[in-house]
Short mmCIF file of C-alpha atoms in Angstrom, two decimals:
data_model
loop_
_atom_site.label_atom_id
_atom_site.label_comp_id
_atom_site.label_asym_id
_atom_site.label_seq_id
_atom_site.Cartn_x
_atom_site.Cartn_y
_atom_site.Cartn_z
CA MET A 35 15.95 25.45 11.69
CA VAL A 36 12.57 23.74 11.94
CA LYS A 37 12.22 20.00 12.45
CA ILE A 38 9.50 18.90 10.03
CA ALA A 39 7.64 15.64 9.47
CA VAL A 40 5.90 15.23 6.12
CA ALA A 41 3.18 12.57 6.20
CA GLY A 42 2.29 11.01 2.87
CA GLY A 43 5.56 12.39 1.57
CA SER A 44 5.64 10.21 -1.53
CA GLY A 45 2.57 11.99 -2.96
CA GLN A 46 2.88 14.43 -5.84
CA VAL A 47 1.97 17.65 -4.03
CA ALA A 48 4.12 16.59 -1.09
CA GLN A 49 7.13 16.17 -3.36
CA GLU A 50 6.65 19.67 -4.75
CA VAL A 51 6.69 21.12 -1.22
CA LEU A 52 9.53 18.88 -0.07
CA GLU A 53 11.77 20.07 -2.87
CA VAL A 54 11.33 23.71 -1.87
CA LEU A 55 11.87 22.94 1.83
CA GLN A 56 14.94 20.85 1.08
CA ALA A 57 16.45 23.48 -1.23
CA SER A 58 16.40 26.05 1.58
CA LYS A 59 18.79 23.85 3.60
CA LYS A 60 17.20 25.29 6.75
CA HIS A 61 15.27 22.30 8.05
CA ASP A 62 15.56 18.82 9.47
CA ILE A 63 13.04 16.91 7.33
CA THR A 64 11.60 13.43 7.85
CA VAL A 65 9.20 11.83 5.41
CA LEU A 66 6.61 9.56 7.02
CA SER A 67 5.21 6.91 4.71
CA LYS A 68 3.49 3.56 4.93
CA LYS A 69 5.67 2.58 1.98
CA LYS A 70 9.30 1.56 2.18
CA MET A 71 11.89 3.98 0.85
CA PRO A 72 11.66 3.99 -2.96
CA MET A 73 14.46 2.61 -5.07
CA VAL A 74 15.20 6.15 -6.21
CA VAL A 75 17.09 7.33 -3.15
CA SER A 76 15.81 10.52 -1.55
CA PRO A 77 18.25 13.40 -0.97
CA PRO A 78 20.72 12.64 1.85
CA ASP A 79 19.38 15.50 3.98
CA ILE A 80 15.84 14.05 3.97
CA ASN A 81 15.14 11.17 6.35
CA TRP A 82 12.65 8.46 5.45
CA ARG A 83 10.65 6.61 8.07
CA THR A 84 8.14 3.85 7.40
CA VAL A 85 5.21 4.12 9.80
CA ASN A 86 1.98 2.31 10.59
CA TYR A 87 -0.83 4.85 10.57
CA ASN A 88 -2.98 2.49 12.62
CA ASP A 89 -0.43 2.49 15.45
CA LYS A 90 -0.56 5.74 17.45
CA ARG A 91 2.40 4.71 19.57
CA ASP A 92 4.56 4.18 16.49
CA LEU A 93 3.46 7.52 15.09
CA ALA A 94 4.13 9.37 18.35
CA GLU A 95 7.61 7.88 18.50
CA ALA A 96 8.26 9.05 14.94
CA LEU A 97 7.12 12.56 15.88
CA ARG A 98 9.25 13.03 19.01
CA GLY A 99 11.03 16.37 18.77
CA VAL A 100 9.13 17.42 15.64
CA HIS A 101 7.96 21.03 15.51
CA THR A 102 5.72 21.02 12.40
CA VAL A 103 3.76 18.23 10.72
CA LEU A 104 2.58 18.65 7.14
CA SER A 105 0.05 16.04 6.07
CA PHE A 106 -0.44 15.04 2.46
CA ILE A 107 -2.26 11.79 3.21
CA GLN A 108 -4.63 10.95 0.37
CA VAL A 109 -8.17 11.56 1.66
CA LEU A 110 -9.71 9.41 -1.09
CA SER A 111 -8.00 6.28 0.22
CA ASP A 112 -9.23 6.59 3.82
CA ALA A 113 -13.00 7.19 4.00
CA ASN A 114 -13.07 7.66 7.78
CA GLN A 115 -9.75 9.51 7.90
CA ILE A 116 -8.38 7.15 10.54
CA ALA A 117 -4.80 7.81 9.42
CA GLN A 118 -5.06 11.59 9.83
CA ARG A 119 -6.98 11.35 13.10
CA ASN A 120 -4.30 9.03 14.48
CA LEU A 121 -1.62 11.37 13.19
CA ILE A 122 -3.25 14.29 15.01
CA ASP A 123 -3.48 12.31 18.25
CA ALA A 124 0.14 11.23 17.92
CA ALA A 125 1.23 14.81 17.19
CA ILE A 126 -0.46 16.00 20.39
CA ASN A 127 1.09 13.18 22.42
CA ALA A 128 4.53 13.90 21.00
CA GLY A 129 4.30 17.63 21.75
CA VAL A 130 4.22 18.81 18.13
CA LYS A 131 3.58 22.55 17.92
CA ARG A 132 1.97 22.93 14.47
CA PHE A 133 -0.03 20.74 12.12
CA ALA A 134 -1.34 21.17 8.57
CA PRO A 135 -3.93 18.60 7.44
CA SER A 136 -4.23 17.33 3.89
CA GLU A 137 -6.12 20.19 2.23
CA TYR A 138 -4.56 22.02 -0.74
CA GLY A 139 -7.80 22.80 -2.53
CA SER A 140 -11.06 24.66 -2.04
CA LYS A 141 -12.38 26.63 0.94
CA GLY A 142 -15.85 25.09 0.91
CA LEU A 143 -16.55 21.39 0.47
CA VAL A 144 -20.29 21.45 -0.27
CA ASP A 145 -21.34 19.49 -3.38
CA MET A 146 -17.95 17.74 -3.49
CA PRO A 147 -18.52 14.40 -1.74
CA TRP A 148 -15.13 13.02 -2.77
CA TRP A 149 -13.65 15.49 -0.27
CA ASN A 150 -15.93 14.55 2.64
CA GLY A 151 -12.84 13.30 4.46
CA LYS A 152 -11.47 16.82 4.65
CA GLU A 153 -14.53 17.96 6.57
CA LYS A 154 -14.06 15.10 9.05
CA VAL A 155 -10.48 16.16 9.69
CA ARG A 156 -11.48 19.82 10.05
CA GLU A 157 -14.10 18.87 12.63
CA TYR A 158 -11.63 16.69 14.51
CA LEU A 159 -9.10 19.51 14.72
CA LYS A 160 -11.81 21.78 16.13
CA GLU A 161 -12.76 19.07 18.60
CA VAL A 162 -9.25 18.53 19.98
CA ASN A 163 -8.83 22.29 20.42
CA GLU A 164 -12.30 22.90 21.85
CA LYS A 165 -11.33 23.08 25.53
CA ALA A 166 -7.72 24.16 25.20
CA ASP A 167 -5.32 25.38 22.55
CA THR A 168 -3.90 21.90 22.10
CA LEU A 169 -2.49 21.94 18.57
CA GLU A 170 -1.90 24.97 16.36
CA TYR A 171 -3.00 24.27 12.80
CA THR A 172 -3.78 25.84 9.45
CA LEU A 173 -5.72 24.77 6.37
CA PHE A 174 -3.60 25.51 3.30
CA GLN A 175 -6.17 26.43 0.62
CA PRO A 176 -4.89 27.57 -2.81
CA GLY A 177 -8.09 26.90 -4.75
CA LEU A 178 -7.74 25.05 -8.05
CA PHE A 179 -4.25 24.47 -9.37
CA LEU A 180 -3.70 26.80 -12.30
CA ASP A 181 -1.51 24.05 -13.77
CA TYR A 182 -4.66 22.03 -14.51
CA LEU A 183 -5.69 24.58 -17.13
CA ALA A 184 -2.58 23.57 -19.07
CA PHE A 185 -3.81 19.94 -19.32
CA PRO A 186 -2.47 17.71 -20.86
CA ASN A 187 0.80 19.67 -20.68
CA LYS A 188 2.76 19.08 -17.49
CA THR A 189 3.82 22.37 -15.92
CA ALA A 190 4.82 21.13 -12.45
CA LYS A 191 7.72 18.82 -11.72
CA TYR A 192 5.75 16.16 -9.85
CA VAL A 193 2.03 16.97 -9.98
CA ASP A 194 0.38 15.34 -12.98
CA PRO A 195 -2.01 17.46 -15.07
CA LEU A 196 -5.72 16.89 -14.56
CA GLN A 197 -8.75 18.07 -16.49
CA SER A 198 -11.21 20.60 -15.15
CA VAL A 199 -14.33 22.36 -16.41
CA PHE A 200 -11.91 24.65 -18.28
CA ASP A 201 -10.63 22.59 -21.22
CA PHE A 202 -8.03 24.82 -22.89
CA LYS A 203 -6.75 21.98 -25.07
CA ASN A 204 -10.05 21.59 -26.90
CA ARG A 205 -11.05 25.23 -26.48
CA ARG A 206 -14.20 24.61 -24.46
CA ALA A 207 -15.58 25.06 -20.96
CA MET A 208 -18.63 24.62 -18.75
CA VAL A 209 -20.45 27.18 -16.61
CA VAL A 210 -23.73 27.40 -14.74
CA GLU A 211 -26.21 29.41 -16.81
CA GLY A 212 -26.33 33.01 -15.66
CA ARG A 213 -23.47 32.57 -13.19
CA GLU A 214 -20.45 33.60 -15.19
CA ASP A 215 -19.69 35.85 -12.21
CA ALA A 216 -18.89 32.87 -9.93
CA ILE A 217 -15.37 33.06 -8.51
CA MET A 218 -12.51 30.63 -9.05
CA THR A 219 -9.16 31.05 -7.33
CA LEU A 220 -6.32 29.66 -9.43
CA THR A 221 -2.85 29.18 -7.91
CA THR A 222 0.15 27.40 -9.41
CA VAL A 223 1.61 24.35 -7.72
CA ALA A 224 4.93 26.20 -7.51
CA ASP A 225 3.33 29.13 -5.68
CA LEU A 226 1.62 26.80 -3.22
CA ALA A 227 4.93 25.08 -2.45
CA ALA A 228 6.73 28.39 -2.02
CA VAL A 229 4.10 29.82 0.33
CA VAL A 230 3.93 26.64 2.43
CA ALA A 231 7.72 26.80 2.80
CA ARG A 232 7.45 30.41 3.97
CA ALA A 233 4.73 29.43 6.44
CA VAL A 234 6.97 26.74 7.90
CA GLU A 235 9.67 29.35 8.52
CA TYR A 236 7.21 31.87 9.95
CA ASP A 237 7.73 32.42 13.69
CA GLY A 238 4.29 33.81 14.44
CA ARG A 239 1.06 31.94 15.00
CA TRP A 240 -0.53 30.32 11.98
CA PRO A 241 -4.01 31.50 11.02
CA THR A 242 -6.50 28.63 11.21
CA THR A 243 -7.54 29.26 7.61
CA GLY A 244 -4.51 29.55 5.37
CA GLY A 245 -5.96 31.05 2.21
CA ILE A 246 -3.48 31.33 -0.67
CA GLY A 247 -4.92 33.51 -3.41
CA GLY A 248 -2.88 33.33 -6.59
CA ASN A 249 -5.52 34.63 -9.03
CA ARG A 250 -9.09 35.49 -8.04
CA LEU A 251 -11.09 35.37 -11.28
CA THR A 252 -14.68 35.05 -12.40
CA PHE A 253 -15.59 32.33 -14.87
CA SER A 254 -16.11 35.09 -17.41
CA GLN A 255 -12.59 36.43 -16.87
CA ILE A 256 -11.16 32.93 -17.29
CA PHE A 257 -13.06 32.59 -20.57
CA ASP A 258 -11.62 35.91 -21.73
CA ILE A 259 -8.11 34.69 -20.94
CA ALA A 260 -8.83 31.43 -22.72
CA THR A 261 -9.97 33.29 -25.82
CA ARG A 262 -6.78 35.36 -25.90
CA VAL A 263 -4.49 32.40 -25.18
CA ARG A 264 -6.23 29.76 -27.30
CA GLY A 265 -8.29 31.82 -29.74
CA THR A 266 -6.64 30.57 -32.92
CA ASN A 267 -8.99 27.91 -34.27
CA ASP A 268 -12.59 28.27 -35.44
CA LEU A 269 -14.36 25.94 -33.06
CA SER A 270 -17.82 27.46 -32.76
CA ALA A 271 -20.19 24.56 -32.10
CA GLU A 272 -23.87 25.08 -32.75
CA CYS A 273 -26.32 24.91 -29.86
CA SER A 274 -28.21 21.64 -29.88
CA GLU A 275 -31.38 20.60 -28.08
CA GLU A 276 -30.17 16.99 -28.23
CA ILE A 277 -26.79 17.68 -26.66
CA ASN A 278 -27.30 20.73 -24.50
CA PRO A 279 -30.00 23.37 -24.91
CA CYS A 280 -27.74 25.92 -23.23
CA SER A 281 -24.60 25.47 -25.31
CA HIS A 282 -23.10 28.81 -26.16
CA SER A 283 -20.27 30.00 -28.36
CA SER A 284 -19.09 33.49 -27.48
CA THR A 285 -19.47 35.98 -30.31
CA GLY A 286 -16.22 36.36 -32.23
CA SER A 287 -14.56 33.76 -30.06
CA SER A 288 -13.25 30.32 -30.83
CA PHE A 289 -13.66 29.19 -27.22
CA THR A 290 -16.94 27.36 -26.74
CA VAL A 291 -18.75 27.74 -23.42
CA GLU A 292 -21.55 25.32 -22.59
CA LYS A 293 -24.10 26.78 -20.17
CA LEU A 294 -25.73 24.32 -17.81
CA ARG A 295 -28.94 24.65 -15.81
CA VAL A 296 -28.55 24.54 -12.07
CA ASP A 297 -31.58 22.28 -11.61
CA ASP A 298 -30.05 19.68 -13.95
CA LEU A 299 -26.78 19.77 -12.03
CA GLU A 300 -28.56 19.45 -8.68
CA ALA A 301 -30.32 16.38 -10.09
CA GLY A 302 -26.95 14.89 -11.00
CA VAL A 303 -27.45 15.44 -14.72
CA LEU A 304 -24.57 16.79 -16.80
CA LYS A 305 -25.98 17.91 -20.15
CA THR A 306 -22.79 18.59 -22.07
CA SER A 307 -21.29 17.45 -25.34
CA TRP A 308 -18.12 16.44 -23.51
CA GLY A 309 -16.95 15.26 -20.11
CA LEU A 310 -13.80 14.87 -18.04
CA GLU A 311 -11.61 11.91 -18.94
CA ALA A 312 -8.35 12.16 -16.97
CA VAL A 313 -8.76 10.81 -13.44
CA HIS A 314 -6.56 11.24 -10.36
CA HIS A 315 -4.10 8.39 -9.89
CA ALA A 316 -5.63 7.54 -6.50
CA VAL A 317 -9.01 6.68 -8.08
CA SER A 318 -9.70 3.08 -9.08
CA ASP A 319 -10.84 2.26 -12.62
CA ASP A 320 -14.28 1.11 -11.47
CA GLN A 321 -14.91 4.44 -9.73
CA ALA A 322 -13.46 6.69 -12.43
CA SER A 323 -16.46 7.26 -14.70
CA ALA A 324 -18.91 8.22 -11.94
CA LEU A 325 -16.34 10.34 -10.12
CA LEU A 326 -15.40 12.33 -13.21
CA LYS A 327 -19.03 13.36 -13.71
CA ASP A 328 -19.37 14.16 -10.01
CA VAL A 329 -16.24 16.32 -10.13
CA ALA A 330 -17.55 18.44 -13.01
CA ILE A 331 -20.96 18.86 -11.35
CA GLY A 332 -19.40 19.46 -7.93
CA ILE A 333 -16.99 22.16 -9.10
CA LEU A 334 -19.79 24.01 -10.88
CA LEU A 335 -22.32 23.82 -8.04
CA SER A 336 -19.79 24.58 -5.30
CA SER A 337 -18.58 27.63 -7.21
CA LEU A 338 -22.05 29.13 -6.77
CA LYS A 339 -21.64 28.86 -2.99
CA GLY A 340 -18.21 30.49 -2.76
CA ALA A 341 -16.23 27.29 -2.31
CA TRP A 342 -13.46 28.47 -4.64
CA ASP A 343 -13.42 32.12 -3.54
CA ILE A 344 -10.33 31.68 -1.42
CA SER A 345 -9.44 34.07 1.40
CA ASP A 346 -6.03 35.77 1.52
CA GLU A 347 -4.60 35.12 4.99
CA LEU A 348 -1.20 34.00 3.69
CA ASN A 349 -1.13 36.71 1.03
CA GLN A 350 -1.37 39.18 3.91
CA LEU A 351 1.22 37.29 5.95
CA PHE A 352 3.72 37.41 3.07
CA PRO A 353 2.85 40.61 1.17
CA ASP A 354 6.18 40.66 -0.67
CA TYR A 355 5.53 37.33 -2.39
CA GLU A 356 4.69 37.76 -6.08
CA PHE A 357 2.21 35.19 -7.35
CA THR A 358 2.28 33.87 -10.91
CA ARG A 359 -0.27 35.66 -13.08
CA ALA A 360 -2.77 33.37 -14.76
CA GLU A 361 -2.65 34.81 -18.27
CA SER A 362 1.14 34.92 -18.56
CA PHE A 363 1.43 31.40 -17.14
CA LEU A 364 -1.15 29.98 -19.55
CA ALA A 365 0.23 31.89 -22.54
CA LYS A 366 3.61 30.32 -21.89
CA ALA A 367 2.15 26.86 -21.26
CA TRP A 368 0.19 26.93 -24.55
CA GLU A 369 2.73 28.74 -26.70
CA GLY A 370 3.22 26.81 -29.93
CA LYS A 371 0.74 24.11 -28.88
CA PRO A 372 -1.95 22.96 -31.36
#
């Protein structure tokens, strides 16, 4: 049995992981949250503790006897990452053995300023371990959630669907011109939760980078899957100098791919006939419009620099685990959908 503390445990990804950990009935689990216990009572074998993330002493007391801390603290809500830095300090003071910061996304962070906080936490973890092996940690990195390609259909129990540059609903996508070979790693929320649960039970040392590679695909391969899964309507838009001089509709395909110039993207210009509309629940209304454009540009530019080409450390650690295949998952998610 592992004694686990889950920080930010009321978050959507956290709840997915918590459910798998709780179902195993192998662990003593405590949820740390700045919120009071919700009216919907948590399972009796999960403890709930309200903490003050600005109080290191309070955090250290909450972590006494804890073996593993999993953080799901929302990086968007804490620009300087004070909460996670304090949590790391408290974990060290309390003698915690292992720590996982709030990651659960890409390997690289370049061109994605909304995730600057992750880089700060990564640097802080390096800093505290610089002179001695103070706190074992791993960065759980599954790439982009495959579930997002089913938007607006909800395929996970807790994680809400979000849009991406792959819009299966409207049979369209974006790509950087000439870079259809850029890599995206797509992993289901369920697979992430299952692998994190296995990592918690693992007795050996965690690798510092915890790559979780569900499906390693090029943009072109994703478009091919999209055509097979969603290729039922004739939706071949004409290229337009006014909208996007690089719009492209694949020959014989009903899935429209708009090709964007890298220099436009680097200048912050998104020349497309459509844009992202569904924003993460942690983003305020006044920030939503600008962030949605930044997300589309950031995903495209970062893909050119390998940010989404996830390594396979945890695949190697758990070679018997069978990941959900992208095409079968998406075929099921879109079956019978208009």
